[in-house]
Amino acid sequence: MTALVRFAPSPTGYLHIGNARPALLNALFARAEGGRFLLRLDDTDRERSTEVFAAAIEEDLAWLGIVPDLRARQSDRVAVYDAAAERLRALGRLYACYETPEELDRRRKRQLGRGLPPIYDRAALALTDAERAAFEAEGRRPHWRFKLDHRVVAWDDLVRGEAHIDCASLSDPVLIRADGTYLYTLPSVVDDAEMGVTHVIRGEDHVTNTGVQVQIFEALERPVPVFGHHNLLTTADGEGLSKRLGHLSLRGLREDGYEPAAVRSLAVLTGSAESVRPVASLDALAGLVDLAQISRAPAKFDPQDLDALNARLVHEMPFGEARDRLLALGVPEEEAEPFWGAVRANLGKVAEARDWWPVVAGPVVPVLTDAAVTAAAADTLPPEPWGPETWKAWTGAVRERTGAKGKALFMPLRLALTGLDHGPDLAGLLPLIGRDRVARRLGGETA
Ligand code: GLU
């Protein structure tokens, strides 16, 4: 059977790096297994779900390199959930409850006061038809709870190994709100069943749900998928990431110029058995991920690690990948490749290349600090064509003439040619600056 996995965000906010983790773990699993990836928008919360967020999710996944094989939206499928709910009612597994939130709250407080766990007491199961009718006459609409079997649900978790939830310690979950809308629990099971999802890979915040959902699969007589619950990404101080706060949103990271491969590497390798390192391709990353090896401790990461990962990716980035972005920065096509070769080792982000093209093309205001060195340099300037060896031969000649070496030789030349005391290796930049501009800058001219 071909694997079918799904990533099921609700379109109520922008995806952040913490959401990238399940998205990628699912996509990489599908890739490794030759399976398919379903993007399912959990948009039953009509108040908070928006088209803007739905479109943004597609876009952000595409940026990460994830193109879903299949797509679905829960808001299109309410009739299917209604049918499943009807079935559960007929089985006596879905029952109407009329308590208000305040009543439930009072009851919970009483239980806690007596040292009891605040579990729903199933009072609604004992209601007579007349009592129910009285509530309805008052204008109350029921919410609907799933009647759990009080037993232990166990499964072999892809990440955690033997896992179990004692459903006797849980309240019967509300599946349908009083306004008739569905909470996430039932639609998720119905969709996983109907769509043939084989592996449910999601965050460990859903472990308890799995106990409940396995019971719903079983009640509906549908095969139970394989589950895997991965640890959640948290910042170094253990703080969780909230989609609603837009903390480290994928679009924010993209706007800040991070490479998707840097974000992918951090999102996936943190808290895994592998060291966090830059992995450029999805295939290579898929080869590194073994769900069974993911740690059970929180996956703590430092957002600043992104900078180092990004820089390492940029330093090795082939020209082809940077080309379009360099052209967009105004680098002429004929010079873009040698320019990339000259500057990439100096960049933390591709966009920083924009700082260096003006140093090549000018105008640069030269800074002349050592007349002897710059004069000797002007005198010994070799004829073009220039190549990668020109710098070494030329500075060798200047050294011979002046006796200057090391920093005393290179810094006056750098300041004269670039107007700056730092920057990419001049051996690469020199042929791009070209003899004419070099000669003028050595002469103190803005060029
Ligand atoms: N919409 C749920 C969430 O984003 C989906 C959880 C699941 O994968 O089942 O948490």
mmCIF file of C-alpha atoms in Angstrom, residues 63-295:
data_model
loop_
_atom_site.group_PDB
_atom_site.id
_atom_site.type_symbol
_atom_site.label_atom_id
_atom_site.label_comp_id
_atom_site.label_asym_id
_atom_site.label_seq_id
_atom_site.Cartn_x
_atom_site.Cartn_y
_atom_site.Cartn_z
ATOM 1 C CA TRP A 63 8.820 28.041 -0.305
ATOM 2 C CA LEU A 64 9.912 25.133 1.885
ATOM 3 C CA GLY A 65 9.859 22.951 -1.235
ATOM 4 C CA ILE A 66 6.643 21.112 -0.398
ATOM 5 C CA VAL A 67 4.083 20.778 -3.177
ATOM 6 C CA PRO A 68 1.123 18.692 -1.999
ATOM 7 C CA ASP A 69 0.023 15.738 -4.116
ATOM 8 C CA LEU A 70 -3.516 16.109 -2.825
ATOM 9 C CA ARG A 71 -5.530 18.868 -1.241
ATOM 10 C CA ALA A 72 -8.713 18.970 0.822
ATOM 11 C CA ARG A 73 -10.665 21.373 2.975
ATOM 12 C CA GLN A 74 -12.800 20.309 5.854
ATOM 13 C CA SER A 75 -15.325 23.084 5.231
ATOM 14 C CA ASP A 76 -16.276 21.267 1.994
ATOM 15 C CA ARG A 77 -17.016 18.049 3.798
ATOM 16 C CA VAL A 78 -19.478 18.822 6.545
ATOM 17 C CA ALA A 79 -22.060 16.405 5.111
ATOM 18 C CA VAL A 80 -19.571 13.560 5.534
ATOM 19 C CA TYR A 81 -19.017 14.509 9.166
ATOM 20 C CA ASP A 82 -22.771 14.739 9.716
ATOM 21 C CA ALA A 83 -23.140 11.184 8.437
ATOM 22 C CA ALA A 84 -20.402 9.953 10.776
ATOM 23 C CA ALA A 85 -21.963 11.810 13.706
ATOM 24 C CA GLU A 86 -25.312 10.210 12.919
ATOM 25 C CA ARG A 87 -23.671 6.817 12.954
ATOM 26 C CA LEU A 88 -22.094 7.482 16.345
ATOM 27 C CA ARG A 89 -25.444 8.645 17.703
ATOM 28 C CA ALA A 90 -27.100 5.471 16.457
ATOM 29 C CA LEU A 91 -24.395 3.473 18.228
ATOM 30 C CA GLY A 92 -25.039 5.353 21.450
ATOM 31 C CA ARG A 93 -21.530 6.826 21.322
ATOM 32 C CA LEU A 94 -22.516 10.450 20.788
ATOM 33 C CA TYR A 95 -24.747 12.052 23.363
ATOM 34 C CA ALA A 96 -26.376 15.430 23.823
ATOM 35 C CA CYS A 97 -25.266 17.620 26.724
ATOM 36 C CA TYR A 98 -26.893 20.842 27.879
ATOM 37 C CA GLU A 99 -24.523 22.177 30.494
ATOM 38 C CA THR A 100 -23.427 25.775 30.060
ATOM 39 C CA PRO A 101 -19.712 26.591 30.312
ATOM 40 C CA GLU A 102 -20.413 28.175 33.721
ATOM 41 C CA GLU A 103 -22.113 25.047 35.018
ATOM 42 C CA LEU A 104 -19.234 22.905 33.820
ATOM 43 C CA ASP A 105 -16.797 25.242 35.425
ATOM 44 C CA ARG A 106 -18.582 25.127 38.787
ATOM 45 C CA ARG A 107 -18.636 21.345 38.630
ATOM 46 C CA ARG A 108 -14.938 21.169 37.834
ATOM 47 C CA LYS A 109 -14.148 23.448 40.768
ATOM 48 C CA ARG A 110 -16.211 21.279 43.090
ATOM 49 C CA GLN A 111 -14.377 18.174 41.930
ATOM 50 C CA LEU A 112 -11.007 19.813 42.390
ATOM 51 C CA GLY A 113 -12.098 21.018 45.831
ATOM 52 C CA ARG A 114 -12.753 17.418 46.797
ATOM 53 C CA GLY A 115 -9.404 16.329 45.405
ATOM 54 C CA LEU A 116 -11.021 14.611 42.437
ATOM 55 C CA PRO A 117 -9.804 14.842 38.834
ATOM 56 C CA PRO A 118 -11.962 17.345 36.875
ATOM 57 C CA ILE A 119 -13.457 14.790 34.538
ATOM 58 C CA TYR A 120 -16.883 15.273 33.007
ATOM 59 C CA ASP A 121 -19.319 13.269 35.141
ATOM 60 C CA ARG A 122 -21.593 12.164 32.272
ATOM 61 C CA ALA A 123 -24.600 13.704 33.974
ATOM 62 C CA ALA A 124 -26.146 14.260 30.536
ATOM 63 C CA LEU A 125 -26.329 10.497 29.967
ATOM 64 C CA ALA A 126 -28.879 10.278 32.787
ATOM 65 C CA LEU A 127 -31.200 12.944 31.372
ATOM 66 C CA THR A 128 -34.730 11.823 30.669
ATOM 67 C CA ASP A 129 -36.518 12.775 27.462
ATOM 68 C CA ALA A 130 -38.619 15.210 29.449
ATOM 69 C CA GLU A 131 -35.544 16.924 30.913
ATOM 70 C CA ARG A 132 -33.991 17.230 27.487
ATOM 71 C CA ALA A 133 -37.221 18.668 26.099
ATOM 72 C CA ALA A 134 -37.288 21.175 28.973
ATOM 73 C CA PHE A 135 -33.763 22.367 28.117
ATOM 74 C CA GLU A 136 -34.715 22.707 24.460
ATOM 75 C CA ALA A 137 -37.835 24.653 25.442
ATOM 76 C CA GLU A 138 -35.558 27.013 27.405
ATOM 77 C CA GLY A 139 -33.725 27.643 24.151
ATOM 78 C CA ARG A 140 -30.663 25.589 25.045
ATOM 79 C CA ARG A 141 -28.978 23.779 22.167
ATOM 80 C CA PRO A 142 -26.950 20.687 22.964
ATOM 81 C CA HIS A 143 -23.294 20.119 22.419
ATOM 82 C CA TRP A 144 -22.353 16.535 21.713
ATOM 83 C CA ARG A 145 -19.878 14.354 23.515
ATOM 84 C CA PHE A 146 -18.275 11.104 22.416
ATOM 85 C CA LYS A 147 -18.770 8.358 24.975
ATOM 86 C CA LEU A 148 -15.345 6.921 25.585
ATOM 87 C CA ASP A 149 -14.811 3.315 26.531
ATOM 88 C CA HIS A 150 -12.971 3.437 29.825
ATOM 89 C CA ARG A 151 -10.020 1.392 28.692
ATOM 90 C CA VAL A 152 -6.394 1.777 27.754
ATOM 91 C CA VAL A 153 -5.727 2.512 24.076
ATOM 92 C CA ALA A 154 -2.257 1.405 23.013
ATOM 93 C CA TRP A 155 -0.373 1.820 19.774
ATOM 94 C CA ASP A 156 3.082 1.375 18.393
ATOM 95 C CA ASP A 157 4.209 4.937 17.803
ATOM 96 C CA LEU A 158 6.642 5.618 14.948
ATOM 97 C CA VAL A 159 8.564 7.964 17.204
ATOM 98 C CA ARG A 160 7.801 6.968 20.778
ATOM 99 C CA GLY A 161 7.539 3.216 20.419
ATOM 100 C CA GLU A 162 4.982 1.603 22.740
ATOM 101 C CA ALA A 163 2.494 4.327 23.615
ATOM 102 C CA HIS A 164 -0.793 4.280 25.457
ATOM 103 C CA ILE A 165 -3.502 6.510 26.852
ATOM 104 C CA ASP A 166 -5.828 5.485 29.636
ATOM 105 C CA CYS A 167 -9.158 6.794 28.411
ATOM 106 C CA ALA A 168 -10.701 6.243 31.829
ATOM 107 C CA SER A 169 -8.821 9.346 32.931
ATOM 108 C CA LEU A 170 -10.310 11.572 30.213
ATOM 109 C CA SER A 171 -13.528 13.534 29.930
ATOM 110 C CA ASP A 172 -15.767 12.430 27.109
ATOM 111 C CA PRO A 173 -14.638 14.842 24.386
ATOM 112 C CA VAL A 174 -17.022 17.341 22.845
ATOM 113 C CA LEU A 175 -17.185 16.616 19.113
ATOM 114 C CA ILE A 176 -19.900 19.087 18.120
ATOM 115 C CA ARG A 177 -20.413 22.529 19.589
ATOM 116 C CA ALA A 178 -23.811 23.904 20.545
ATOM 117 C CA ASP A 179 -23.825 25.961 17.341
ATOM 118 C CA GLY A 180 -23.534 22.723 15.351
ATOM 119 C CA THR A 181 -19.922 23.231 14.248
ATOM 120 C CA TYR A 182 -17.363 20.480 14.623
ATOM 121 C CA LEU A 183 -14.311 20.563 16.774
ATOM 122 C CA TYR A 184 -11.230 19.163 15.112
ATOM 123 C CA THR A 185 -11.452 15.644 16.588
ATOM 124 C CA LEU A 186 -14.166 13.943 14.521
ATOM 125 C CA PRO A 187 -13.529 15.549 11.101
ATOM 126 C CA SER A 188 -9.893 14.605 11.429
ATOM 127 C CA VAL A 189 -10.747 10.936 11.992
ATOM 128 C CA VAL A 190 -13.397 10.880 9.286
ATOM 129 C CA ASP A 191 -11.019 12.432 6.766
ATOM 130 C CA ASP A 192 -8.112 10.214 7.699
ATOM 131 C CA ALA A 193 -10.419 7.215 7.249
ATOM 132 C CA GLU A 194 -12.140 8.323 4.049
ATOM 133 C CA MET A 195 -9.005 9.590 2.376
ATOM 134 C CA GLY A 196 -6.995 6.516 3.257
ATOM 135 C CA VAL A 197 -4.342 8.231 5.343
ATOM 136 C CA THR A 198 -1.868 5.519 6.313
ATOM 137 C CA HIS A 199 0.424 7.445 8.678
ATOM 138 C CA VAL A 200 -0.531 10.278 10.990
ATOM 139 C CA ILE A 201 2.660 12.140 11.839
ATOM 140 C CA ARG A 202 2.078 15.092 14.143
ATOM 141 C CA GLY A 203 3.253 16.849 17.253
ATOM 142 C CA GLU A 204 3.227 15.188 20.640
ATOM 143 C CA ASP A 205 0.606 17.702 21.775
ATOM 144 C CA HIS A 206 -1.810 15.298 20.040
ATOM 145 C CA VAL A 207 -0.918 12.136 21.972
ATOM 146 C CA THR A 208 -4.025 12.343 24.140
ATOM 147 C CA ASN A 209 -6.186 12.990 21.076
ATOM 148 C CA THR A 210 -4.858 9.784 19.626
ATOM 149 C CA GLY A 211 -6.376 7.798 22.487
ATOM 150 C CA VAL A 212 -9.742 9.367 21.693
ATOM 151 C CA GLN A 213 -9.384 9.200 17.935
ATOM 152 C CA VAL A 214 -8.421 5.522 17.913
ATOM 153 C CA GLN A 215 -11.691 4.842 19.710
ATOM 154 C CA ILE A 216 -13.578 6.832 17.073
ATOM 155 C CA PHE A 217 -11.882 4.930 14.214
ATOM 156 C CA GLU A 218 -12.880 1.725 15.932
ATOM 157 C CA ALA A 219 -16.453 2.839 16.572
ATOM 158 C CA LEU A 220 -16.784 3.731 12.892
ATOM 159 C CA GLU A 221 -15.212 0.366 12.008
ATOM 160 C CA ARG A 222 -12.415 1.947 10.029
ATOM 161 C CA PRO A 223 -8.784 0.817 10.000
ATOM 162 C CA VAL A 224 -6.619 2.730 12.452
ATOM 163 C CA PRO A 225 -3.632 4.453 10.793
ATOM 164 C CA VAL A 226 -0.093 4.271 12.105
ATOM 165 C CA PHE A 227 0.680 7.185 14.436
ATOM 166 C CA GLY A 228 3.918 9.021 15.065
ATOM 167 C CA HIS A 229 4.182 11.905 17.539
ATOM 168 C CA HIS A 230 7.277 14.032 17.321
ATOM 169 C CA ASN A 231 8.614 16.413 19.932
ATOM 170 C CA LEU A 232 7.813 20.090 19.504
ATOM 171 C CA LEU A 233 10.228 22.822 18.632
ATOM 172 C CA THR A 234 10.760 25.260 21.443
ATOM 173 C CA THR A 235 13.133 28.153 21.849
ATOM 174 C CA ALA A 236 16.155 27.612 24.090
ATOM 175 C CA ASP A 237 14.299 28.786 27.202
ATOM 176 C CA GLY A 238 11.627 26.180 26.531
ATOM 177 C CA GLU A 239 9.108 28.685 25.224
ATOM 178 C CA GLY A 240 6.671 27.199 22.727
ATOM 179 C CA LEU A 241 5.950 28.759 19.382
ATOM 180 C CA SER A 242 2.532 30.180 18.795
ATOM 181 C CA LYS A 243 1.089 30.407 15.323
ATOM 182 C CA ARG A 244 -1.086 33.277 16.350
ATOM 183 C CA LEU A 245 1.812 35.372 17.537
ATOM 184 C CA GLY A 246 3.525 34.931 14.203
ATOM 185 C CA HIS A 247 6.670 34.071 16.135
ATOM 186 C CA LEU A 248 9.318 33.110 13.571
ATOM 187 C CA SER A 249 6.724 32.862 10.846
ATOM 188 C CA LEU A 250 7.922 31.254 7.640
ATOM 189 C CA ARG A 251 7.070 34.361 5.700
ATOM 190 C CA GLY A 252 8.970 36.513 8.155
ATOM 191 C CA LEU A 253 12.002 34.281 7.752
ATOM 192 C CA ARG A 254 11.654 34.404 3.976
ATOM 193 C CA GLU A 255 11.391 38.203 4.055
ATOM 194 C CA ASP A 256 14.482 38.291 6.261
ATOM 195 C CA GLY A 257 16.346 36.542 3.463
ATOM 196 C CA TYR A 258 16.883 33.116 4.996
ATOM 197 C CA GLU A 259 17.258 30.173 2.640
ATOM 198 C CA PRO A 260 14.478 27.606 2.864
ATOM 199 C CA ALA A 261 17.153 24.933 3.215
ATOM 200 C CA ALA A 262 18.442 26.643 6.385
ATOM 201 C CA VAL A 263 14.954 26.740 7.874
ATOM 202 C CA ARG A 264 14.323 23.133 6.834
ATOM 203 C CA SER A 265 17.554 21.911 8.360
ATOM 204 C CA LEU A 266 16.888 23.629 11.652
ATOM 205 C CA ALA A 267 13.209 22.622 11.777
ATOM 206 C CA VAL A 268 13.916 18.969 11.051
ATOM 207 C CA LEU A 269 17.320 18.150 12.522
ATOM 208 C CA THR A 270 16.853 19.895 15.881
ATOM 209 C CA GLY A 271 15.998 17.231 18.437
ATOM 210 C CA SER A 272 16.830 14.397 16.030
ATOM 211 C CA ALA A 273 19.690 11.921 16.208
ATOM 212 C CA GLU A 274 21.582 13.959 13.595
ATOM 213 C CA SER A 275 23.638 17.043 14.253
ATOM 214 C CA VAL A 276 22.025 20.265 13.095
ATOM 215 C CA ARG A 277 23.863 21.119 9.910
ATOM 216 C CA PRO A 278 22.956 22.681 6.593
ATOM 217 C CA VAL A 279 21.446 20.165 4.224
ATOM 218 C CA ALA A 280 20.763 21.734 0.860
ATOM 219 C CA SER A 281 18.372 19.265 -0.746
ATOM 220 C CA LEU A 282 15.114 17.702 0.374
ATOM 221 C CA ASP A 283 16.310 14.299 -0.795
ATOM 222 C CA ALA A 284 19.419 14.497 1.347
ATOM 223 C CA LEU A 285 17.336 15.623 4.313
ATOM 224 C CA ALA A 286 14.867 12.774 3.720
ATOM 225 C CA GLY A 287 17.802 10.371 3.878
ATOM 226 C CA LEU A 288 18.775 11.692 7.309
ATOM 227 C CA VAL A 289 15.417 11.557 9.035
ATOM 228 C CA ASP A 290 14.493 8.476 10.959
ATOM 229 C CA LEU A 291 11.350 9.047 12.984
ATOM 230 C CA ALA A 292 12.330 6.280 15.384
ATOM 231 C CA GLN A 293 15.481 8.225 16.275
ATOM 232 C CA ILE A 294 13.765 11.497 17.149
ATOM 233 C CA SER A 295 14.340 12.432 20.753
#
